[in-house]
Structure formats: structure tokens, C-alpha cells
Amino acid sequence: MTVSTANSFSESVAEFESSAPWLGAPHMPALVTLRKLAEALDGGALTPALVAQFGLTYRNLAKLAPAATGEESPLEKALREAAQS
């Protein structure tokens, strides 16, 4: 995990987009929504509804990340082995 240098919602969105190569044209409506929400939040409109919508939009995009292909985590291994026995 890298450390973020973002000082605003807009900067955090830019960092997220640059680190999310799986996002493309089909995701533009949600990305535009995320950017506009970030602009509003940076402008001082820190209402609970805007913060919640920003979080929801971000999480919906973030969960589209492809699953990492790598080594099996110790927890995954233990669960798999337990299911086999």
C-alpha cells in the first residue's frame, strides 16, 4: 500500500483514478459523479449526505478492481484446508 499525498477530496480522486487502470469509458458516469462530489466537498459543502454519497460512489468503483492474482493468503489457505477435511 502506498502512502497518499492527497490534501483534498479532488486530489484523492485523481490519485485513485491514476492507480485504477481497470476504469474506462463504461465507468465515466460514476467517475464524473465522484469528481463533482469531490469538488463540492472541497468547496466546503461537508454535509453528511455528500460525504456518504462520495463514499458510496468511491466504494462502488473500488470494488470493480480485478482480484489480485498472487499467492494465497494464510487465511485463505487455512479456510481451504479446513473445508477439505
Coordinates of N, CA and C in Angstrom, one line a residue:
M1 N 0.8 -1.2 0.0 CA 0.0 0.0 0.0 C 0.9 1.2 0.0
T2 N 0.6 2.2 -0.8 CA 1.3 3.4 -0.9 C 0.7 4.5 0.0
V3 N 1.5 5.4 0.4 CA 1.0 6.5 1.2 C 0.5 7.6 0.3
S4 N -0.7 8.1 0.6 CA -1.3 9.1 -0.2 C -0.7 10.5 0.2
T5 N -0.6 11.4 -0.8 CA -0.1 12.7 -0.5 C -1.3 13.7 -0.8
A6 N -2.5 13.2 -0.9 CA -3.7 14.0 -1.2 C -4.0 14.9 0.0
N7 N -4.3 16.1 -0.3 CA -4.8 17.1 0.7 C -6.2 17.5 0.5
S8 N -6.9 16.9 -0.5 CA -8.2 17.3 -0.8 C -9.0 16.1 -1.3
F9 N -10.3 16.2 -1.4 CA -11.1 15.1 -2.0 C -10.7 15.0 -3.5
S10 N -10.6 16.1 -4.1 CA -10.2 16.1 -5.6 C -8.9 15.4 -5.8
E11 N -7.9 15.7 -5.0 CA -6.6 15.1 -5.2 C -6.7 13.6 -4.9
S12 N -7.5 13.2 -3.9 CA -7.6 11.8 -3.7 C -8.3 11.1 -4.8
V13 N -9.3 11.7 -5.5 CA -9.9 11.1 -6.6 C -8.9 11.0 -7.8
A14 N -8.1 12.0 -8.0 CA -7.1 11.9 -9.0 C -6.1 10.8 -8.8
E15 N -5.7 10.6 -7.5 CA -4.8 9.5 -7.2 C -5.5 8.2 -7.4
F16 N -6.7 8.1 -7.0 CA -7.5 6.9 -7.2 C -7.5 6.5 -8.7
E17 N -7.9 7.5 -9.5 CA -8.0 7.2 -10.9 C -6.7 6.8 -11.6
S18 N -5.6 7.4 -11.1 CA -4.3 7.1 -11.7 C -3.8 5.7 -11.3
S19 N -4.4 5.2 -10.2 CA -4.0 3.9 -9.7 C -5.0 2.8 -10.0
A20 N -6.0 3.1 -10.9 CA -7.1 2.2 -11.2 C -7.2 2.0 -12.7
P21 N -6.2 1.3 -13.3 CA -6.3 1.1 -14.7 C -7.5 0.3 -15.3
W22 N -8.2 -0.3 -14.4 CA -9.4 -1.1 -14.8 C -10.6 -0.2 -15.1
L23 N -10.5 1.1 -14.7 CA -11.6 2.0 -15.0 C -11.5 2.6 -16.4
G24 N -12.6 2.6 -17.1 CA -12.5 3.1 -18.5 C -13.8 3.8 -18.9
A25 N -14.1 3.9 -20.1 CA -15.3 4.6 -20.6 C -16.6 4.2 -20.0
P26 N -16.8 2.9 -19.8 CA -18.1 2.5 -19.2 C -18.3 3.0 -17.8
H27 N -17.2 3.5 -17.1 CA -17.3 4.0 -15.8 C -17.3 5.5 -15.7
M28 N -17.3 6.2 -16.8 CA -17.3 7.6 -16.8 C -18.4 8.3 -16.0
P29 N -19.7 7.8 -16.1 CA -20.7 8.5 -15.3 C -20.4 8.5 -13.8
A30 N -19.9 7.3 -13.3 CA -19.6 7.3 -11.9 C -18.3 8.1 -11.6
L31 N -17.4 8.1 -12.5 CA -16.2 8.9 -12.3 C -16.5 10.4 -12.3
V32 N -17.3 10.8 -13.2 CA -17.7 12.2 -13.2 C -18.5 12.6 -11.9
T33 N -19.3 11.7 -11.5 CA -20.1 11.9 -10.2 C -19.1 12.0 -9.1
L34 N -18.1 11.2 -9.0 CA -17.1 11.2 -7.9 C -16.3 12.5 -8.0
R35 N -15.9 12.9 -9.2 CA -15.2 14.2 -9.3 C -16.0 15.4 -8.8
K36 N -17.3 15.4 -9.2 CA -18.2 16.6 -8.9 C -18.5 16.6 -7.4
L37 N -18.6 15.4 -6.8 CA -18.8 15.3 -5.3 C -17.6 15.8 -4.6
A38 N -16.4 15.4 -5.1 CA -15.1 15.9 -4.5 C -15.0 17.4 -4.6
E39 N -15.4 18.0 -5.7 CA -15.3 19.4 -5.9 C -16.3 20.1 -4.9
A40 N -17.5 19.6 -4.7 CA -18.4 20.2 -3.8 C -17.9 20.0 -2.3
L41 N -17.3 18.9 -2.0 CA -16.7 18.7 -0.7 C -15.5 19.6 -0.4
D42 N -14.7 19.7 -1.4 CA -13.6 20.6 -1.3 C -14.0 22.1 -1.1
G43 N -15.2 22.4 -1.7 CA -15.7 23.8 -1.6 C -16.3 24.1 -0.3
G44 N -16.4 23.1 0.6 CA -16.9 23.3 2.0 C -18.2 22.8 2.2
A45 N -18.8 22.1 1.3 CA -20.2 21.5 1.5 C -20.0 20.1 2.1
L46 N -19.6 20.1 3.4 CA -19.3 18.9 4.1 C -20.6 18.4 4.8
T47 N -21.6 18.1 4.0 CA -22.9 17.6 4.6 C -22.8 16.1 4.7
P48 N -23.4 15.5 5.7 CA -23.4 14.1 5.8 C -23.8 13.4 4.5
A49 N -24.8 13.9 3.9 CA -25.3 13.3 2.6 C -24.3 13.3 1.5
L50 N -23.5 14.4 1.4 CA -22.5 14.4 0.3 C -21.3 13.5 0.7
V51 N -20.9 13.5 1.9 CA -19.8 12.6 2.3 C -20.3 11.1 2.1
A52 N -21.5 10.8 2.5 CA -22.0 9.4 2.3 C -22.0 9.1 0.8
Q53 N -22.5 10.0 0.0 CA -22.6 9.7 -1.5 C -21.2 9.5 -2.1
F54 N -20.3 10.4 -1.6 CA -18.9 10.3 -2.1 C -18.3 8.9 -1.7
G55 N -18.5 8.5 -0.5 CA -18.0 7.2 0.0 C -18.7 6.0 -0.8
L56 N -20.0 6.1 -1.0 CA -20.7 5.1 -1.8 C -20.2 5.0 -3.2
T57 N -20.0 6.1 -3.9 CA -19.5 6.1 -5.3 C -18.1 5.6 -5.3
Y58 N -17.3 6.0 -4.4 CA -15.9 5.5 -4.4 C -15.9 4.0 -4.2
R59 N -16.6 3.5 -3.2 CA -16.6 2.1 -2.9 C -17.1 1.2 -4.1
N60 N -18.1 1.8 -4.8 CA -18.7 1.0 -5.9 C -17.6 0.9 -7.0
L61 N -16.8 2.0 -7.2 CA -15.8 1.9 -8.2 C -14.6 1.0 -7.8
A62 N -14.2 1.2 -6.5 CA -13.1 0.4 -6.0 C -13.3 -1.1 -6.0
K63 N -14.6 -1.5 -5.8 CA -14.8 -2.9 -5.7 C -14.8 -3.6 -7.1
L64 N -14.7 -2.8 -8.2 CA -14.6 -3.3 -9.5 C -13.1 -3.7 -9.8
A65 N -12.2 -3.5 -8.9 CA -10.8 -3.8 -9.2 C -10.7 -5.3 -9.4
P66 N -9.9 -5.7 -10.3 CA -9.8 -7.2 -10.5 C -9.1 -7.8 -9.3
A67 N -9.5 -9.0 -9.0 CA -8.9 -9.7 -7.9 C -7.4 -9.9 -8.2
A68 N -6.6 -9.7 -7.1 CA -5.2 -9.9 -7.2 C -4.8 -11.3 -7.5
T69 N -3.9 -11.6 -8.4 CA -3.5 -12.9 -8.7 C -2.1 -13.0 -8.1
G70 N -2.0 -13.8 -7.1 CA -0.8 -13.9 -6.4 C -0.9 -15.1 -5.5
E71 N 0.0 -15.1 -4.5 CA 0.0 -16.1 -3.5 C -1.3 -16.1 -2.7
E72 N -1.6 -17.3 -2.3 CA -2.8 -17.5 -1.4 C -2.4 -17.0 0.0
S73 N -3.3 -16.2 0.6 CA -3.1 -15.7 1.9 C -3.1 -16.8 2.9
P74 N -2.5 -16.7 4.1 CA -2.5 -17.7 5.1 C -4.0 -18.1 5.5
L75 N -4.8 -17.0 5.6 CA -6.2 -17.2 6.0 C -6.9 -18.0 4.9
E76 N -6.7 -17.7 3.6 CA -7.4 -18.4 2.6 C -6.9 -19.9 2.6
K77 N -5.6 -20.1 2.8 CA -5.1 -21.4 2.8 C -5.7 -22.2 3.9
A78 N -5.8 -21.7 5.1 CA -6.4 -22.3 6.3 C -7.9 -22.7 6.0
L79 N -8.6 -21.7 5.5 CA -10.0 -22.0 5.2 C -10.2 -23.1 4.1
R80 N -9.4 -23.1 3.1 CA -9.4 -24.1 2.1 C -9.1 -25.5 2.6
E81 N -8.1 -25.5 3.5 CA -7.7 -26.8 4.0 C -8.8 -27.3 5.0
A82 N -9.4 -26.4 5.8 CA -10.4 -26.8 6.7 C -11.6 -27.3 6.0
A83 N -11.9 -26.7 4.8 CA -13.1 -27.2 4.0 C -12.9 -28.6 3.4
Q84 N -11.6 -28.9 3.2 CA -11.3 -30.2 2.5 C -11.3 -31.3 3.5
S85 N -11.2 -31.0 4.8 CA -11.1 -32.1 5.8 C -12.4 -32.4 6.4

